[in-house]
């Protein structure tokens, strides 16, 4: 069974803390994505990666960075967490972009910044 | 820039009713369109994927259609059940760019 695993489901962090959200997929997918989801705003793309050590900015990259040192792992980093980064974060992976392959999502990570 | 709109934002129907969810997109040059289901507090699960060359796809009680030229897709759910209650999202793939999502339709099926 295909799997995208987000290591932390619920986190509470303080303003200014450095936060790491980890995502691992076991499908040997080239593409990985980080979205955040907020009520009324839908899913917004933060960063994505088409291969190891590659990264591309999405629609809302400000305040975030990413790391992809291994094919199966894509990490989202909040260098200095702020309250407006309180959100649900969703990781996803797919085998080829835009060519008819299904994208798989993790269960999500709920981050609260206080 | 591709934009995806879903109407209505929320829908409540009695159990057993057939229903249609709508999705529209602004740029008809797409590779495919996907419908997803999201349960509260969970990730997204892919339901149906329609390639740009296809007109529809079916899975069980679900049928998705695609009219690329008019920039529209519908998700038809037959004989709705309380277990169908969830948020349904559509997303389009255009060229070598990530999926663009609509904001979803929140469906409640009342027993």
XYZ file of N, CA, C and O in Angstrom, chain A residues 6 8-11 21 34-39 42-44 46 60 64 76 84-91 105-112, chain B residues 38-44:
168
model
N 3.794 11.710 7.349
C 4.226 12.942 7.992
C 4.452 12.616 9.462
O 3.535 12.155 10.143
N 4.927 14.179 12.284
C 4.245 14.839 13.392
C 2.828 15.212 12.982
O 2.639 15.920 12.008
N 1.863 14.727 13.720
C 0.467 15.074 13.397
C 0.038 16.371 14.054
O -0.687 17.152 13.473
N 0.488 16.572 15.285
C 0.102 17.780 16.032
C 1.338 18.360 16.713
O 2.050 17.641 17.403
N 1.547 19.649 16.472
C 2.679 20.329 17.108
C 2.207 21.683 17.640
O 1.395 22.352 17.011
N 9.176 20.090 9.731
C 8.113 19.142 9.407
C 8.694 18.144 8.410
O 9.213 18.536 7.358
N 4.890 20.433 -0.679
C 4.366 20.897 0.599
C 3.295 21.953 0.338
O 3.527 22.940 -0.371
N 2.110 21.707 0.928
C 0.996 22.652 0.875
C 0.633 23.049 2.304
O 0.868 22.308 3.246
N -0.015 24.200 2.412
C -0.719 24.500 3.642
C -2.191 24.722 3.293
O -2.529 25.142 2.178
N -3.038 24.372 4.259
C -4.476 24.463 4.032
C -5.113 25.268 5.142
O -4.972 24.938 6.315
N -5.815 26.314 4.763
C -6.467 27.189 5.723
C -7.925 27.384 5.321
O -8.236 27.440 4.123
N -8.810 27.508 6.302
C -10.240 27.699 5.992
C -10.458 28.896 5.081
O -9.935 29.984 5.323
N -8.261 27.385 0.935
C -7.951 26.164 0.205
C -6.504 25.739 0.392
O -5.835 26.132 1.348
N -6.032 24.921 -0.532
C -4.643 24.454 -0.503
C -3.762 25.450 -1.244
O -4.056 25.827 -2.373
N -2.676 25.825 -0.612
C -1.716 26.724 -1.247
C -0.347 26.062 -1.244
O 0.100 25.556 -0.219
N 3.513 25.648 -1.119
C 4.625 26.361 -0.490
C 5.915 26.139 -1.286
O 6.554 27.087 -1.742
N 3.460 30.502 -2.042
C 3.641 31.223 -0.773
C 4.910 30.736 -0.059
O 4.862 30.233 1.053
N 9.418 30.160 4.728
C 9.660 28.717 4.708
C 10.909 28.400 3.896
O 11.305 29.160 3.025
N 10.122 20.379 5.449
C 9.709 21.787 5.440
C 10.240 22.433 6.713
O 10.064 21.880 7.802
N 1.085 33.559 12.259
C 0.347 33.427 11.001
C 0.739 32.170 10.215
O 0.224 31.918 9.124
N 1.638 31.403 10.780
C 1.979 30.109 10.184
C 1.235 28.954 10.859
O 1.467 27.782 10.530
N 0.362 29.291 11.790
C -0.540 28.289 12.345
C -1.445 27.787 11.238
O -2.152 28.564 10.596
N -1.402 26.470 10.984
C -2.115 25.940 9.830
C -2.009 24.416 9.821
O -1.323 23.817 10.641
N -2.697 23.821 8.851
C -2.502 22.407 8.561
C -1.563 22.308 7.363
O -1.806 22.942 6.327
N -0.533 21.490 7.494
C 0.450 21.335 6.443
C 0.329 19.931 5.850
O 0.293 18.932 6.569
N 0.261 19.900 4.534
C 0.082 18.641 3.824
C 1.258 18.396 2.890
O 1.631 19.254 2.104
N 1.802 17.201 2.984
C 2.862 16.760 2.098
C 2.259 15.817 1.056
O 1.301 15.083 1.358
N -1.256 11.978 -0.850
C -1.090 12.910 0.254
C -0.840 12.184 1.572
O -1.334 11.078 1.798
N -0.098 12.852 2.442
C 0.000 12.402 3.820
C -1.225 12.819 4.602
O -2.137 13.473 4.069
N -1.247 12.458 5.877
C -2.409 12.726 6.713
C -2.455 14.160 7.228
O -3.464 14.585 7.789
N -1.385 14.887 7.072
C -1.370 16.280 7.493
C -0.715 16.481 8.846
O -0.710 15.583 9.699
N -0.146 17.663 9.021
C 0.456 18.063 10.295
C -0.197 19.368 10.735
O -0.150 20.358 10.013
N -0.810 19.307 11.926
C -1.458 20.504 12.463
C -0.434 21.259 13.307
O 0.031 20.750 14.313
N -0.091 22.452 12.885
C 0.879 23.261 13.607
C 0.180 24.466 14.228
O -0.517 25.207 13.537
N 0.386 24.626 15.528
C -0.103 25.812 16.229
C 1.108 26.572 16.747
O 1.956 25.991 17.435
N -11.667 14.683 0.996
C -10.943 14.968 2.233
C -11.909 14.880 3.409
O -12.894 15.612 3.482
N -11.618 13.987 4.330
C -12.375 13.890 5.571
C -11.802 14.891 6.570
O -10.619 15.245 6.502
N -12.612 15.334 7.531
C -12.149 16.365 8.472
C -10.835 15.989 9.154
O -10.694 14.887 9.702
N -9.880 16.893 9.115
C -8.606 16.693 9.786
C -7.686 15.689 9.126
O -6.677 15.292 9.726
N -8.014 15.285 7.913
C -7.217 14.258 7.226
C -6.616 14.805 5.938
O -6.933 15.908 5.496
N -5.772 13.976 5.326
C -5.230 14.322 4.032
C -6.230 14.064 2.914
O -7.376 13.700 3.160
N -5.786 14.260 1.669
C -6.651 14.078 0.516
C -6.476 12.678 -0.064
O -5.362 12.154 -0.112
